[in-house]
CSV table of C-alpha atoms in Angstrom, one decimal:
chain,number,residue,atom,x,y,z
A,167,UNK,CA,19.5,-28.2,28.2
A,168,UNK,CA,18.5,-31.8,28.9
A,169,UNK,CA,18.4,-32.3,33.0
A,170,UNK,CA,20.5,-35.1,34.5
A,171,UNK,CA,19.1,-37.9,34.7
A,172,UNK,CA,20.2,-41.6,35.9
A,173,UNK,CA,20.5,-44.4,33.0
A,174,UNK,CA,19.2,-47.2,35.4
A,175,UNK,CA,16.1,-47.7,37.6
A,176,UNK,CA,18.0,-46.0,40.6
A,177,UNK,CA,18.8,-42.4,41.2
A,178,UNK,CA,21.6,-40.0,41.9
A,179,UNK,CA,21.4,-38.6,45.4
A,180,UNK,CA,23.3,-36.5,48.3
A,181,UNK,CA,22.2,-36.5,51.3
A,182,UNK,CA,24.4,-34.8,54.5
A,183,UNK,CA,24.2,-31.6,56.8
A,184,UNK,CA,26.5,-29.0,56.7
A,185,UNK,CA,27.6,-25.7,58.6
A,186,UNK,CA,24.6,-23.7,57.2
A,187,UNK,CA,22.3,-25.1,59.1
A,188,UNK,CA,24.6,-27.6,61.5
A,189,UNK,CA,26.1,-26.0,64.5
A,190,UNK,CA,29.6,-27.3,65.0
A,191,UNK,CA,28.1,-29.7,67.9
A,192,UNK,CA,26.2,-31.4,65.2
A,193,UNK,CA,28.6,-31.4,62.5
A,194,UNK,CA,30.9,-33.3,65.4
A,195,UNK,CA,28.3,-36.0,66.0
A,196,UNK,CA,28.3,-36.8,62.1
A,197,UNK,CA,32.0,-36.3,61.6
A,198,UNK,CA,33.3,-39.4,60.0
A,199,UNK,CA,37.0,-41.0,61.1
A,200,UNK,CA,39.0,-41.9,58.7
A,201,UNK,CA,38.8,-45.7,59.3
A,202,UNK,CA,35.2,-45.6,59.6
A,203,UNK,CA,35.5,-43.8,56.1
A,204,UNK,CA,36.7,-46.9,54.7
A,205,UNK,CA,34.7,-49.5,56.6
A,206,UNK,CA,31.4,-47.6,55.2
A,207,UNK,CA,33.0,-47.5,51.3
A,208,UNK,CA,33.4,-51.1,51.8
A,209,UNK,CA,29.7,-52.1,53.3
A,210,UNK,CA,28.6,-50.0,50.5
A,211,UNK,CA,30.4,-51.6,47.6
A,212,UNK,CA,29.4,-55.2,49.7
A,213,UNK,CA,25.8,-54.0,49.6
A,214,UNK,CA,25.8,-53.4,45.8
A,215,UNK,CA,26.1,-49.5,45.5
A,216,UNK,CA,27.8,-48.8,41.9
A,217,UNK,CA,28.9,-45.3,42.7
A,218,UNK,CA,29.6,-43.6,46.1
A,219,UNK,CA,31.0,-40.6,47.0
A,220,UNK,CA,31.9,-39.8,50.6
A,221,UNK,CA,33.2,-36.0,51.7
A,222,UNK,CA,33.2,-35.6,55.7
A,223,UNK,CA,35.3,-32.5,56.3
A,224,UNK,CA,34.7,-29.8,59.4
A,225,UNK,CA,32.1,-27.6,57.7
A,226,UNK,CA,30.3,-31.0,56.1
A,227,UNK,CA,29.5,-34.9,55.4
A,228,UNK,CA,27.9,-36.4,52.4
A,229,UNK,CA,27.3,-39.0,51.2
A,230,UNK,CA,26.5,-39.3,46.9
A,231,UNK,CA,25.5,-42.1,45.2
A,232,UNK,CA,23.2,-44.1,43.3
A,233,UNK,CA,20.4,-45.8,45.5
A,234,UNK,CA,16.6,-46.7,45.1
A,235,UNK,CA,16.2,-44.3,48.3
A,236,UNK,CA,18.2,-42.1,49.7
A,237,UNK,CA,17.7,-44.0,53.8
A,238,UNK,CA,19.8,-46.4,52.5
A,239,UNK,CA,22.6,-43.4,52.3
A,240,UNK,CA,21.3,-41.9,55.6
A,241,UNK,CA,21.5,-45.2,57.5
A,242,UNK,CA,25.0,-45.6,55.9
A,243,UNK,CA,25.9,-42.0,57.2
A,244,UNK,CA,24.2,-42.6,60.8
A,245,UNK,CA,26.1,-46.3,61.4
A,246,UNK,CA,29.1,-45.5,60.7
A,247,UNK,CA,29.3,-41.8,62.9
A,248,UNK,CA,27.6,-41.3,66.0
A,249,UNK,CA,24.4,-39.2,64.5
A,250,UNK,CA,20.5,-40.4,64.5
A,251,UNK,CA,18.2,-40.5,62.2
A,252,UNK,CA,16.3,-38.0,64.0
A,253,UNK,CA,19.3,-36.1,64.7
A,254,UNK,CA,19.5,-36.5,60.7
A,255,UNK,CA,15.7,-35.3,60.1
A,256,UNK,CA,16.9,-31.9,62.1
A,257,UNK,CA,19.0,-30.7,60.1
A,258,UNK,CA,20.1,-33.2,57.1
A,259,UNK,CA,19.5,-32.2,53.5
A,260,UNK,CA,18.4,-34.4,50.8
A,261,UNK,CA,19.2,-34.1,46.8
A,262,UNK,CA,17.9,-35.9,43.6
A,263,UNK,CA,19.5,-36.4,40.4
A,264,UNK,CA,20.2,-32.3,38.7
A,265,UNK,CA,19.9,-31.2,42.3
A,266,UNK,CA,22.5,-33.3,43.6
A,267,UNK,CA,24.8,-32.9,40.7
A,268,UNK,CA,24.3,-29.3,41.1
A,269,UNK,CA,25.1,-29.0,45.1
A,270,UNK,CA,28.1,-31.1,43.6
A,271,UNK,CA,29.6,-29.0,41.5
A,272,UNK,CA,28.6,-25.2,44.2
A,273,UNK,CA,30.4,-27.5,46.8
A,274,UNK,CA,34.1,-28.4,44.6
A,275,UNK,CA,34.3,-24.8,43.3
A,276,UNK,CA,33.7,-23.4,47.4
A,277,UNK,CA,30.4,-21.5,46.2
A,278,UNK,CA,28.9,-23.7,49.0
A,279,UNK,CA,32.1,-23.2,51.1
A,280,UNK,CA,31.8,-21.5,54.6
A,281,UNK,CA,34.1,-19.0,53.4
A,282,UNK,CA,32.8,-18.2,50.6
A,283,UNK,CA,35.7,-19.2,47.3
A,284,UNK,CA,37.6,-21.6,50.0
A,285,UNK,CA,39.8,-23.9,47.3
A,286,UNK,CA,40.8,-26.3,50.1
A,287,UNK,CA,37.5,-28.2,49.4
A,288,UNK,CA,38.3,-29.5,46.1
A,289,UNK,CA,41.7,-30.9,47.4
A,290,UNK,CA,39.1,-32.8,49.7
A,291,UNK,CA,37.0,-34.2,47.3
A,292,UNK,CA,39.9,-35.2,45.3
A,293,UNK,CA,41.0,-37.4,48.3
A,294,UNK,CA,37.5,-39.1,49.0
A,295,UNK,CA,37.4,-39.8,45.5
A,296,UNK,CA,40.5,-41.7,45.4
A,297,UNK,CA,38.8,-43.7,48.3
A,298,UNK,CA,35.9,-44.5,46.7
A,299,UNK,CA,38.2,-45.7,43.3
A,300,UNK,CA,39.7,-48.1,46.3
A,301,UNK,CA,36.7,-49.5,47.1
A,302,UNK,CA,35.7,-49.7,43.4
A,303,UNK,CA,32.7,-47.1,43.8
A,304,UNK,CA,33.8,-44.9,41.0
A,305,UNK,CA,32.7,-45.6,37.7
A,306,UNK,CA,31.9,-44.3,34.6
A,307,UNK,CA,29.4,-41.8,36.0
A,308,UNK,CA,31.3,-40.6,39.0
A,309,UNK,CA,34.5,-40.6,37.3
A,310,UNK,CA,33.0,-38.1,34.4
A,311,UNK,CA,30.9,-35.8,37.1
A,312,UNK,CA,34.4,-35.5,39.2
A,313,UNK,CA,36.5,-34.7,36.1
A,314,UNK,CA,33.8,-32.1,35.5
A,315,UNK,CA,33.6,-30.3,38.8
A,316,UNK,CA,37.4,-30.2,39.2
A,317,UNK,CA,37.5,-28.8,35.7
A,318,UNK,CA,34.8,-25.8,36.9
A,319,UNK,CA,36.7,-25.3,40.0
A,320,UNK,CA,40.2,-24.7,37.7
A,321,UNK,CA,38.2,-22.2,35.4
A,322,UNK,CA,37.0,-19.9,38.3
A,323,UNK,CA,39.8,-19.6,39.8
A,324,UNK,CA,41.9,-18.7,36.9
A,325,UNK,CA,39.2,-17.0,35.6
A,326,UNK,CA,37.0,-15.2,38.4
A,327,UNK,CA,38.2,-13.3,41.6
A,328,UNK,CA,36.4,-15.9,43.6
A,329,UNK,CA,39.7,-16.8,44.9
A,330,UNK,CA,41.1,-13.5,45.5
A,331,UNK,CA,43.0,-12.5,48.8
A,332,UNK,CA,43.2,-15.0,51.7
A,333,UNK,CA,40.2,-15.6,53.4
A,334,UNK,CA,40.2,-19.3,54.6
A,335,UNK,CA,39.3,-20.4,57.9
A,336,UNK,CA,43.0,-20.5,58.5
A,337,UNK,CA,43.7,-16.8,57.1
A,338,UNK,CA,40.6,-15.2,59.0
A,339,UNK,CA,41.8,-17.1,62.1
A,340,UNK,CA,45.5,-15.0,62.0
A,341,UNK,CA,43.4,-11.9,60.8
A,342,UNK,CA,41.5,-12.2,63.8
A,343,UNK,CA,44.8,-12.7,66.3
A,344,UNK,CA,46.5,-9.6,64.3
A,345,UNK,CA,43.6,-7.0,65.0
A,346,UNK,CA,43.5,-8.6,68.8
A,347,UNK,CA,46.9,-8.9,70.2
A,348,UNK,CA,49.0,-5.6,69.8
A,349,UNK,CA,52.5,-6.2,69.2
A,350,UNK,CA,51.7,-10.2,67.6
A,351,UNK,CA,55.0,-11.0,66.9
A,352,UNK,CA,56.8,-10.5,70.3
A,353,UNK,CA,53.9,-12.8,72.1
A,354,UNK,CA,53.9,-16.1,72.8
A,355,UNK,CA,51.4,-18.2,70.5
A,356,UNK,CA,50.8,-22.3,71.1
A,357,UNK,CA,49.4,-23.9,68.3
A,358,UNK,CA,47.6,-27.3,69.9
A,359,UNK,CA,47.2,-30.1,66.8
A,360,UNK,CA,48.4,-29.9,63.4
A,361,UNK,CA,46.0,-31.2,61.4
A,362,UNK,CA,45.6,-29.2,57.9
A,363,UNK,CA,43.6,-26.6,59.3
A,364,UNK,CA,46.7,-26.1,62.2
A,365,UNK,CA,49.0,-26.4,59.3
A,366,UNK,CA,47.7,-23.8,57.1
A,367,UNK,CA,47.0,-21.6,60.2
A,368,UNK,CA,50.9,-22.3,61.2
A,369,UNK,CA,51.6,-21.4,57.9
A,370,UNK,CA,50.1,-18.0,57.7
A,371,UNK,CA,51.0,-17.2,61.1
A,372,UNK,CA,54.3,-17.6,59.7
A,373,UNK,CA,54.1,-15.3,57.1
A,374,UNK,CA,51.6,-12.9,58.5
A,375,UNK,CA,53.0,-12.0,61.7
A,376,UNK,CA,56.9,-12.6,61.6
A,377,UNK,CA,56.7,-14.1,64.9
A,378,UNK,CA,59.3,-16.1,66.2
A,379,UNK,CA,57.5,-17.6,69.5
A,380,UNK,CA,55.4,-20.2,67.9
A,381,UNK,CA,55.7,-23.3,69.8
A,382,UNK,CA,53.8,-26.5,68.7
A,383,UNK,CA,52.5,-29.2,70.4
A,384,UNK,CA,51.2,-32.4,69.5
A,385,UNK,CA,50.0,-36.4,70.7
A,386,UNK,CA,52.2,-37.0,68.2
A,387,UNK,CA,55.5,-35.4,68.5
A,388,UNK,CA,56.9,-36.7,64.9
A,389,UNK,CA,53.9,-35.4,63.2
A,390,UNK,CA,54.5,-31.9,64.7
A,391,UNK,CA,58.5,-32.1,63.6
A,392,UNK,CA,57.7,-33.0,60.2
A,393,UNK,CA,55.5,-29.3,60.3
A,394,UNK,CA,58.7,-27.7,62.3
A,395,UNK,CA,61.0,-28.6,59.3
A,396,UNK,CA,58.9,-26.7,57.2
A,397,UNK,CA,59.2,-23.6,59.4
A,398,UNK,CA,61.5,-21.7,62.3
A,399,UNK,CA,58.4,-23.0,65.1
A,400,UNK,CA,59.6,-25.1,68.2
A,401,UNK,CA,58.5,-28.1,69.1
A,402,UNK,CA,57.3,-29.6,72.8
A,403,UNK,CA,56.6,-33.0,74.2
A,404,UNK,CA,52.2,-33.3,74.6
A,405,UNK,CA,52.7,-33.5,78.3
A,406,UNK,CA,54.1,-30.6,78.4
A,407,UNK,CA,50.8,-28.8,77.3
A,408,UNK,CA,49.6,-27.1,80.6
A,409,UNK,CA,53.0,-25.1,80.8
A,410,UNK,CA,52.9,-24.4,77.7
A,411,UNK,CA,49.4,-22.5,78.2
A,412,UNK,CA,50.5,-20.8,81.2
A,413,UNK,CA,53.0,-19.3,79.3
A,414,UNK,CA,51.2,-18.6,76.1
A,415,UNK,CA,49.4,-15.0,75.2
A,416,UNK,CA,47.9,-17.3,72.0
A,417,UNK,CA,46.3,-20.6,72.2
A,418,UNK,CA,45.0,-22.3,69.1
A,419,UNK,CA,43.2,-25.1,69.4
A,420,UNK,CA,42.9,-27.9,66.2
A,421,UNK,CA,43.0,-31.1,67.3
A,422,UNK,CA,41.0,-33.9,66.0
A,423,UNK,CA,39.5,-35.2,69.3
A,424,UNK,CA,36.0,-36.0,69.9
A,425,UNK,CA,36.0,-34.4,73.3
A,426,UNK,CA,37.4,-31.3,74.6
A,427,UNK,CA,41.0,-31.1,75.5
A,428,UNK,CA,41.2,-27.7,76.8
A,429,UNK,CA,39.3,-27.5,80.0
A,430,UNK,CA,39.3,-24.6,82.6
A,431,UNK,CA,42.1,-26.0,85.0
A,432,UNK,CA,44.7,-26.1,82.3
A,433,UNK,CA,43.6,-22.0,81.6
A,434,UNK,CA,45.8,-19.5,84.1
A,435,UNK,CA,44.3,-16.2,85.0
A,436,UNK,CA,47.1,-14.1,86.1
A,437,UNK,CA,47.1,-12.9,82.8
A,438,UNK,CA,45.1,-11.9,79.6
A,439,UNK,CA,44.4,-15.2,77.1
A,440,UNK,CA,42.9,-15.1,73.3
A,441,UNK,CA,42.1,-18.9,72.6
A,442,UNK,CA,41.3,-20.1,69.5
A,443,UNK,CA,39.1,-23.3,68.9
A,444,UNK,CA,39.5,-24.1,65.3
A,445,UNK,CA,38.1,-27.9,66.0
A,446,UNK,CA,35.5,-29.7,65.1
A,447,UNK,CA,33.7,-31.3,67.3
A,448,UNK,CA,34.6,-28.2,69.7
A,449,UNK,CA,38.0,-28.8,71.6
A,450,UNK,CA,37.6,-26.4,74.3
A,451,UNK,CA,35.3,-26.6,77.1
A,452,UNK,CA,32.5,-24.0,76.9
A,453,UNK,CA,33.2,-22.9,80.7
A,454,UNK,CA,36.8,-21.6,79.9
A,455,UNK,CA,34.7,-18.4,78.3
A,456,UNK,CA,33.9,-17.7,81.9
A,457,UNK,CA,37.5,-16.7,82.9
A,458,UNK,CA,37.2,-13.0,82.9
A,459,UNK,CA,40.7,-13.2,81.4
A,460,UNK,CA,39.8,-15.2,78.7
A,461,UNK,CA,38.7,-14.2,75.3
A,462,UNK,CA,37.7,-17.4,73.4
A,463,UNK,CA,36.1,-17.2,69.4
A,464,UNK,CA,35.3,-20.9,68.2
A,465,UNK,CA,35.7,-21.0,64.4
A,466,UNK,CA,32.1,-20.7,63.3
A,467,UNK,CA,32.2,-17.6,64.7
A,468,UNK,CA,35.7,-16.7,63.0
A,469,UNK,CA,33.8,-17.4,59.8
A,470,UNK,CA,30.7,-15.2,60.5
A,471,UNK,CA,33.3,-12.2,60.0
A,472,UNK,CA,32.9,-9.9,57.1
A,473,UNK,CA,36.0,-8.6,55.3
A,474,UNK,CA,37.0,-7.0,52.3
A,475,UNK,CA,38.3,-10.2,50.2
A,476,UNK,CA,34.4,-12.3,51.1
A,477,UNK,CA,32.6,-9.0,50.0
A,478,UNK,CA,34.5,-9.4,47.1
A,479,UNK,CA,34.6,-12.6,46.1
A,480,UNK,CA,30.9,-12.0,46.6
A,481,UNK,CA,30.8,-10.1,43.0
A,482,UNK,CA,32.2,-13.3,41.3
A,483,UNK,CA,29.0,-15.3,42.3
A,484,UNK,CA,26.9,-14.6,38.9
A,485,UNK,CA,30.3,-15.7,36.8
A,486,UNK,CA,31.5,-18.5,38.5
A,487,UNK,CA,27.6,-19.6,38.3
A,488,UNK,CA,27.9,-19.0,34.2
A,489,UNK,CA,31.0,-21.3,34.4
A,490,UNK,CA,29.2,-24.1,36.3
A,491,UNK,CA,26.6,-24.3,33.9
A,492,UNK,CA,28.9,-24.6,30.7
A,493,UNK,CA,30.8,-27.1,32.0
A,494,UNK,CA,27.6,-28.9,33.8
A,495,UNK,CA,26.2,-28.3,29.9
A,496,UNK,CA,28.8,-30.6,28.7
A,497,UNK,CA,28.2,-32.8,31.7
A,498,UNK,CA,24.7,-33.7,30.8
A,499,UNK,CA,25.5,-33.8,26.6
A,500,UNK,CA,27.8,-36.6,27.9
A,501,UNK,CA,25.8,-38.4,30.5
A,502,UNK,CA,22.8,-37.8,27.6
A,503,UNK,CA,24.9,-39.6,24.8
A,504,UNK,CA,25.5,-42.4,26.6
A,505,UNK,CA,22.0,-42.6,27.0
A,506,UNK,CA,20.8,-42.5,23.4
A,507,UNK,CA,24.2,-44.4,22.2
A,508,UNK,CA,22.4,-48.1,23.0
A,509,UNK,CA,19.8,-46.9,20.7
A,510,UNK,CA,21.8,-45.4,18.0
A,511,UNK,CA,24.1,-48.7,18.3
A,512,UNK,CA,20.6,-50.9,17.7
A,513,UNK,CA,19.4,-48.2,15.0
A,514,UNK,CA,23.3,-48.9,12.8
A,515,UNK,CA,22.9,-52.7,13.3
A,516,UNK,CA,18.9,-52.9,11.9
A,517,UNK,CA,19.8,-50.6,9.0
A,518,UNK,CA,23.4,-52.6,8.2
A,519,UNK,CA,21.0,-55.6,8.2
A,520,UNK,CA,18.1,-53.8,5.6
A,521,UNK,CA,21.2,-53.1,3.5
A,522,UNK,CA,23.0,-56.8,3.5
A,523,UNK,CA,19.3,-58.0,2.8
A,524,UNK,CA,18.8,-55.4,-0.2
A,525,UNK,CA,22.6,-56.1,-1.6
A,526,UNK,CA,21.4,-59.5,-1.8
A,527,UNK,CA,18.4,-59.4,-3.7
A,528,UNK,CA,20.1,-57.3,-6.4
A,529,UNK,CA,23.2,-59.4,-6.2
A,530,UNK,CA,20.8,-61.9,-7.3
A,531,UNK,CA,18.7,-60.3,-9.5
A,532,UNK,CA,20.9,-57.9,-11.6
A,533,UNK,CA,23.6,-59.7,-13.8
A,534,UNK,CA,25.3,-56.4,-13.8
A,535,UNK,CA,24.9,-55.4,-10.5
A,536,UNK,CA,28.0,-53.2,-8.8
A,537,UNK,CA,28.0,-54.8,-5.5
A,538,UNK,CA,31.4,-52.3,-4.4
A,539,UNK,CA,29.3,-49.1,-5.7
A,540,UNK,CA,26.4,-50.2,-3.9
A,541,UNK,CA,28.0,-50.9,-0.6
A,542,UNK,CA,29.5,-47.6,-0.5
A,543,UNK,CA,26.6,-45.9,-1.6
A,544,UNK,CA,24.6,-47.4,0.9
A,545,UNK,CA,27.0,-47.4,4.0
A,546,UNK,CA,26.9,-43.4,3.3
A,547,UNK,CA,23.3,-43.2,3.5
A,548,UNK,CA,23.0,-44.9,6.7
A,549,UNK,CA,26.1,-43.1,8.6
A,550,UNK,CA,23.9,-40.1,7.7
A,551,UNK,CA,21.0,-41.5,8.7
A,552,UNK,CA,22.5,-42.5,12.1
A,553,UNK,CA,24.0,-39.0,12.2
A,554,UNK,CA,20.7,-37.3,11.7
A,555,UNK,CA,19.3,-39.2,14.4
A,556,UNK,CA,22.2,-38.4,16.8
A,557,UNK,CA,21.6,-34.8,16.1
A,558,UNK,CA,18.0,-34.6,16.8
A,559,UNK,CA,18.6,-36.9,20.1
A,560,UNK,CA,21.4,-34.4,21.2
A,561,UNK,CA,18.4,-31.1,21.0
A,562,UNK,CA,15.5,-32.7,21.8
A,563,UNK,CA,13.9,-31.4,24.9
A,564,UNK,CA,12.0,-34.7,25.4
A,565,UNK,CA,14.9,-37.2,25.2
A,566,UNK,CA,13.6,-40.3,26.6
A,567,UNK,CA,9.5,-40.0,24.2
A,568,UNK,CA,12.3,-39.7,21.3
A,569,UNK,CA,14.2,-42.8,22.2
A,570,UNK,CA,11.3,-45.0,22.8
A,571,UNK,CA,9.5,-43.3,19.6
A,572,UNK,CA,13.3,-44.3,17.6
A,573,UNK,CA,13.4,-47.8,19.3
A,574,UNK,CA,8.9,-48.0,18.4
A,575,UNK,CA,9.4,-46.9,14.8
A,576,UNK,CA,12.6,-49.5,14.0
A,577,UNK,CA,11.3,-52.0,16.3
A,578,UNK,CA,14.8,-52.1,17.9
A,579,UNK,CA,16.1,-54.7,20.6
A,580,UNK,CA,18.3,-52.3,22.4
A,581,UNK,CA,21.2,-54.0,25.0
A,582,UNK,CA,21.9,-51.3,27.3
């Protein structure tokens, strides 16, 4: 199968850090707001970038695109969060061309997920997609190589058990409450932000422990009703937060701040406490751990944990691999034909000249000459010709020596 390759004198890169070898600190620094998400897309598209993907989620941010080199994406990434370049060099990852399409595709279908088959990645993508149509980023490469990785991520999860059972940050979160608090459902649990991780978590909380003591708080009480009306959870004003905690047995932490909210005062120690920090950067100061009543997991460690669903969605690996390449196989046949299809284009017009030049001369020098016979005739022998030509481009393991040995031979002027 032909590699990917870019149709222009730039290439296709990623370049970002993620939770495998990012500690949540890190991932923090490089986190990307959502305003600053936009002004980047737009100094990109103002700096001449055809195509530009931006995901910046808690596990991850990358940045895709087309570029000469790939500093131009790690300056873009570094100006617009609060990471270095060295920071960068520490632990950032760079990918070219097949490589990058490739961590593309392990990425949307969550075989690059930090729990292993986590779907909520490609709802992600879909979004920073849609940002990057906005700011007129997404062409006719990105659009194709998107269509293509959401269409790999549908297939393995109708078609592998990469999906199976619950085991999203969210899920393993509740897991971990229900196999530490006895008797869940009589305690008291606070649930601190309600982003979509504190959503999904309310959410299986919900329907995993049949507890009826969920109180919710957030800065922005309206946000946190619109999650109440979805389920029986009461609501509280943010400055009520520190009696709220006294009073909780469960404190999950996911807000969106870029320093920690919880800090060791707000903590009470007349009782026992399990707090859980499902933010990123961290939300709870690393001090409260020293409360000996305090039992505090921070969710890279949540995801560390082995259960029966990861082990396996493990098995579905080697398919949902064999289901990447199909569809990447089709990928590449595309992003190939519109390679060759300049060529092929030039090839038709130089032959449909030869043949108005021949027509000519026997128009002129047969008396009896079947002009309609010999136009069919001959517009069948070149769409055959063309055809051949298309075929042998389409398996040739050395597609651009056969295009410039096609474009040599015909001596073609070829307007990409």
């Amino acid at each position: 199968m032909e590699q990917p390759t870019i149709p222009n004198k730039n290439n296709f890169y990623c370049v970002g850090l993620s939770y495998q070898k990012a500690d949540a600190t890190t991932r923090g620094i490089f986190s990307i707001t959502a305003t600053n998400k936009e002004a980047l897309l737009s100094e990109a598209h103002q700096k001449g970038f055809t195509e530009v993907l931006l995901i910046s989620t808690c596990n991850r941010t990358e940045l895709y695109g087309y570029t000469q080199n790939p500093f131009q994406l790690i300056q873009l990434l570094c100006d617009y969060s609060n990471g270095t370049i060295d920071d960068f060099q520490k632990v950032g990852y760079v990918y070219k061309s097949r490589e990058a399409v490739q961590h593309l595709f392990e990425v949307g279908t969550g075989l690059d997920s930090q729990i292993l088959g986590d779907f909520e990645i490609i709802g992600q993508i879909k979004q920073a997609f849609a940002l990057s149509r906005k700011y007129q980023l997404a062409n006719a490469f990105l659009e194709r190589l998107m269509n293509s990785v959401i269409n790999a991520s549908k297939r393995i999860k109708n078609e592998t058990i990469l999906s199976s059972g619950a085991a999203s940050v969210s899920f393993t979160a509740v897991q971990y409450i229900m196999q530490q608090v006895s008797d869940v459902c009589n305690k008291n649990i606070l649930l601190f932000g309600i982003g979509k991780i504190g959503r999904n978590t309310c959410e299986n909380l919900i329907k995993h422990t049949q507890n009826t003591h969920i109180t919710l708080i957030n800065r922005t009480r309206s946000k946190a009703e619109q999650v109440a009306g979805k389920f029986n959870v009461i609501v509280k004003d943010y400055e009520a937060l520190p009696t709220e905690i006294t009073q909780a047995d469960v404190l999950i932490v996911a807000t969106g701040a870029s320093t920690p909210t919880i800090t060791k005062d707000l903590i009470p120690t007349h009782k026992p406490i399990l707090i859980l920090d499902l933010s990123i950067p961290k939300n709870v100061s690393d001090d409260v751990s020293s409360l000996p009543n305090v039992s505090l997991i921070h969710m890279d460690e949540l995801s560390k944990r082995k259960d029966e669903a990861l082990e396996r969605r493990k098995e579905a690996i080697p398919q949902a691999l064999q289901i990447i390449e199909e569809v990447k196989e089709e990928f590449v046949q595309w992003l190939n034909n519109r390679k060759f299809a300049p060529t092929i284009k030039a090839l038709k017009s130089k032959l449909e000249t030869l043949k108005e030049s021949e027509l000519d001369f026997h128009r002129k020098k047969l008396p009896d000459f079947n002009e309609l016979q010999a136009e069919a005739l001959s517009s069948r022998i070149i769409q055959k010709i063309t055809t051949q030509f298309v075929n042998y481009l389409k398996e040739t393991q050395s597609l651009e020596e056969s295009i410039s040995w096609v474009q040599e031979v015909f001596q073609l002027e070829v307007q990409h």
